[in-house]
PDB file of C-alpha atoms in Angstrom:
ATOM      1  CA  UNK A   1     -13.060  -3.624 -16.156  1.00 46.00           C
ATOM      2  CA  UNK A   2     -13.658  -6.883 -14.273  1.00 50.00           C
ATOM      3  CA  UNK A   3     -11.357  -8.467 -11.640  1.00 50.00           C
ATOM      4  CA  UNK A   4      -9.687 -10.710 -14.235  1.00 49.00           C
ATOM      5  CA  UNK A   5      -8.736  -7.819 -16.502  1.00 50.00           C
ATOM      6  CA  UNK A   6      -7.577  -5.724 -13.529  1.00 52.00           C
ATOM      7  CA  UNK A   7      -5.482  -8.596 -12.166  1.00 47.00           C
ATOM      8  CA  UNK A   8      -3.847  -9.008 -15.570  1.00 54.00           C
ATOM      9  CA  UNK A   9      -2.789  -5.333 -15.481  1.00 63.00           C
ATOM     10  CA  UNK A  10      -0.955  -5.785 -12.156  1.00 66.00           C
ATOM     11  CA  UNK A  11       2.609  -7.100 -12.506  1.00 68.00           C
ATOM     12  CA  UNK A  12       3.274 -10.469 -10.963  1.00 89.00           C
ATOM     13  CA  UNK A  13       5.051 -10.886  -7.664  1.00 94.00           C
ATOM     14  CA  UNK A  14       8.778 -10.181  -7.877  1.00 95.00           C
ATOM     15  CA  UNK A  15       9.578 -12.206  -4.758  1.00 95.00           C
ATOM     16  CA  UNK A  16       7.892 -15.042  -2.878  1.00 95.00           C
ATOM     17  CA  UNK A  17       9.050 -17.011   0.153  1.00 95.00           C
ATOM     18  CA  UNK A  18       6.883 -18.895   2.637  1.00 95.00           C
ATOM     19  CA  UNK A  19       4.246 -16.369   3.752  1.00 95.00           C
ATOM     20  CA  UNK A  20       5.900 -13.277   2.203  1.00 96.00           C
ATOM     21  CA  UNK A  21       5.533 -11.752  -1.243  1.00 96.00           C
ATOM     22  CA  UNK A  22       6.866  -8.588  -2.892  1.00 96.00           C
ATOM     23  CA  UNK A  23       5.198  -6.669  -5.693  1.00 95.00           C
ATOM     24  CA  UNK A  24       5.730  -3.385  -7.512  1.00 94.00           C
ATOM     25  CA  UNK A  25       2.509  -1.464  -6.876  1.00 93.00           C
ATOM     26  CA  UNK A  26       1.077   1.904  -7.879  1.00 92.00           C
ATOM     27  CA  UNK A  27       2.834   3.789  -5.057  1.00 90.00           C
ATOM     28  CA  UNK A  28       6.014   1.752  -4.614  1.00 90.00           C
ATOM     29  CA  UNK A  29       7.334  -1.741  -3.976  1.00 93.00           C
ATOM     30  CA  UNK A  30       5.871  -3.553  -0.985  1.00 94.00           C
ATOM     31  CA  UNK A  31       6.794  -6.692   0.933  1.00 95.00           C
ATOM     32  CA  UNK A  32       3.702  -8.147   2.581  1.00 95.00           C
ATOM     33  CA  UNK A  33       2.216 -11.158   4.348  1.00 95.00           C
ATOM     34  CA  UNK A  34       0.205 -13.169   1.805  1.00 94.00           C
ATOM     35  CA  UNK A  35      -2.181 -14.308   4.548  1.00 96.00           C
ATOM     36  CA  UNK A  36      -3.397 -10.759   5.306  1.00 95.00           C
ATOM     37  CA  UNK A  37      -6.970 -10.478   4.010  1.00 94.00           C
ATOM     38  CA  UNK A  38      -7.160  -6.725   3.584  1.00 94.00           C
ATOM     39  CA  UNK A  39      -4.145  -4.595   2.655  1.00 94.00           C
ATOM     40  CA  UNK A  40      -2.038  -7.404   1.215  1.00 94.00           C
ATOM     41  CA  UNK A  41      -4.983  -8.904  -0.644  1.00 95.00           C
ATOM     42  CA  UNK A  42      -5.669  -5.532  -2.280  1.00 95.00           C
ATOM     43  CA  UNK A  43      -2.000  -5.047  -3.190  1.00 94.00           C
ATOM     44  CA  UNK A  44      -1.901  -8.552  -4.633  1.00 93.00           C
ATOM     45  CA  UNK A  45      -5.093  -8.174  -6.699  1.00 93.00           C
ATOM     46  CA  UNK A  46      -5.017  -4.520  -7.748  1.00 94.00           C
ATOM     47  CA  UNK A  47      -1.563  -3.141  -6.974  1.00 93.00           C
ATOM     48  CA  UNK A  48      -3.031  -0.463  -4.713  1.00 94.00           C
ATOM     49  CA  UNK A  49      -4.747   0.098  -1.355  1.00 94.00           C
ATOM     50  CA  UNK A  50      -7.214   2.831  -0.300  1.00 94.00           C
ATOM     51  CA  UNK A  51      -6.984   4.961  -3.441  1.00 94.00           C
ATOM     52  CA  UNK A  52      -9.990   7.093  -2.445  1.00 95.00           C
ATOM     53  CA  UNK A  53      -8.356   7.862   0.898  1.00 92.00           C
ATOM     54  CA  UNK A  54      -5.088   8.784  -0.808  1.00 91.00           C
ATOM     55  CA  UNK A  55      -6.984  11.040  -3.202  1.00 92.00           C
ATOM     56  CA  UNK A  56      -8.537  12.941  -0.285  1.00 92.00           C
ATOM     57  CA  UNK A  57      -5.173  13.194   1.484  1.00 89.00           C
ATOM     58  CA  UNK A  58      -3.673  14.551  -1.736  1.00 88.00           C
ATOM     59  CA  UNK A  59      -6.254  17.347  -1.709  1.00 91.00           C
ATOM     60  CA  UNK A  60      -5.887  18.144   2.005  1.00 89.00           C
ATOM     61  CA  UNK A  61      -2.138  17.788   2.622  1.00 86.00           C
ATOM     62  CA  UNK A  62      -0.097  20.711   1.335  1.00 83.00           C
ATOM     63  CA  UNK A  63       3.658  21.142   1.017  1.00 78.00           C
ATOM     64  CA  UNK A  64       5.081  21.904   4.437  1.00 79.00           C
ATOM     65  CA  UNK A  65       2.256  20.252   6.407  1.00 82.00           C
ATOM     66  CA  UNK A  66       3.377  17.677   8.942  1.00 84.00           C
ATOM     67  CA  UNK A  67       1.692  14.288   8.571  1.00 83.00           C
ATOM     68  CA  UNK A  68       1.633  11.624  11.277  1.00 82.00           C
ATOM     69  CA  UNK A  69       0.391   8.199  10.196  1.00 82.00           C
ATOM     70  CA  UNK A  70      -0.328   6.483  13.507  1.00 82.00           C
ATOM     71  CA  UNK A  71      -0.893   2.773  12.974  1.00 79.00           C
ATOM     72  CA  UNK A  72       0.967   2.839   9.664  1.00 80.00           C
ATOM     73  CA  UNK A  73       0.814  -0.951   9.261  1.00 86.00           C
ATOM     74  CA  UNK A  74       3.115  -1.775   6.306  1.00 87.00           C
ATOM     75  CA  UNK A  75       3.343   1.857   5.160  1.00 86.00           C
ATOM     76  CA  UNK A  76       1.197   1.806   2.024  1.00 89.00           C
ATOM     77  CA  UNK A  77       0.488   5.545   2.386  1.00 88.00           C
ATOM     78  CA  UNK A  78       4.110   6.548   2.999  1.00 82.00           C
ATOM     79  CA  UNK A  79       5.279   6.712  -0.630  1.00 80.00           C
ATOM     80  CA  UNK A  80       2.196   8.557  -1.815  1.00 84.00           C
ATOM     81  CA  UNK A  81       2.314  11.196   0.925  1.00 83.00           C
ATOM     82  CA  UNK A  82       6.077  11.640   0.603  1.00 79.00           C
ATOM     83  CA  UNK A  83       5.511  12.802  -2.996  1.00 79.00           C
ATOM     84  CA  UNK A  84       3.471  15.706  -1.600  1.00 80.00           C
ATOM     85  CA  UNK A  85       6.674  17.066  -0.038  1.00 72.00           C
ATOM     86  CA  UNK A  86       5.162  17.097   3.413  1.00 69.00           C
ATOM     87  CA  UNK A  87       7.228  15.989   6.426  1.00 71.00           C
ATOM     88  CA  UNK A  88       5.894  12.525   7.190  1.00 65.00           C
ATOM     89  CA  UNK A  89       6.219  10.230  10.157  1.00 69.00           C
ATOM     90  CA  UNK A  90       4.915   6.660   9.928  1.00 70.00           C
ATOM     91  CA  UNK A  91       4.337   5.093  13.327  1.00 69.00           C
ATOM     92  CA  UNK A  92       3.876   1.328  12.979  1.00 68.00           C
ATOM     93  CA  UNK A  93       1.129  -0.520  14.801  1.00 64.00           C
ATOM     94  CA  UNK A  94       1.908  -0.754  18.471  1.00 56.00           C
ATOM     95  CA  UNK A  95      -0.132  -1.339  21.596  1.00 57.00           C
ATOM     96  CA  UNK A  96      -0.915   1.769  23.610  1.00 54.00           C
TER      97      UNK A  96
END
């Protein structure tokens, strides 16, 4: 499947205003900065971000494990990990 076909499979943005957009993605609905070249670009094009990483986490994290996501950015992993029924704490980016 090429980028054009993949992009067609991703629903269009459900909200747009200035530099923000919202889209229903594979693991939830996300509001993101359209100028971000990595996470937001991937959400915009494919409706997902870091699927291989989430696949590995899904194999490693078991119910009852505690997961800390330090540097959680916009929380793209939060919905996926919460489905594993593991206590989860997303810590947004912050200077140390």
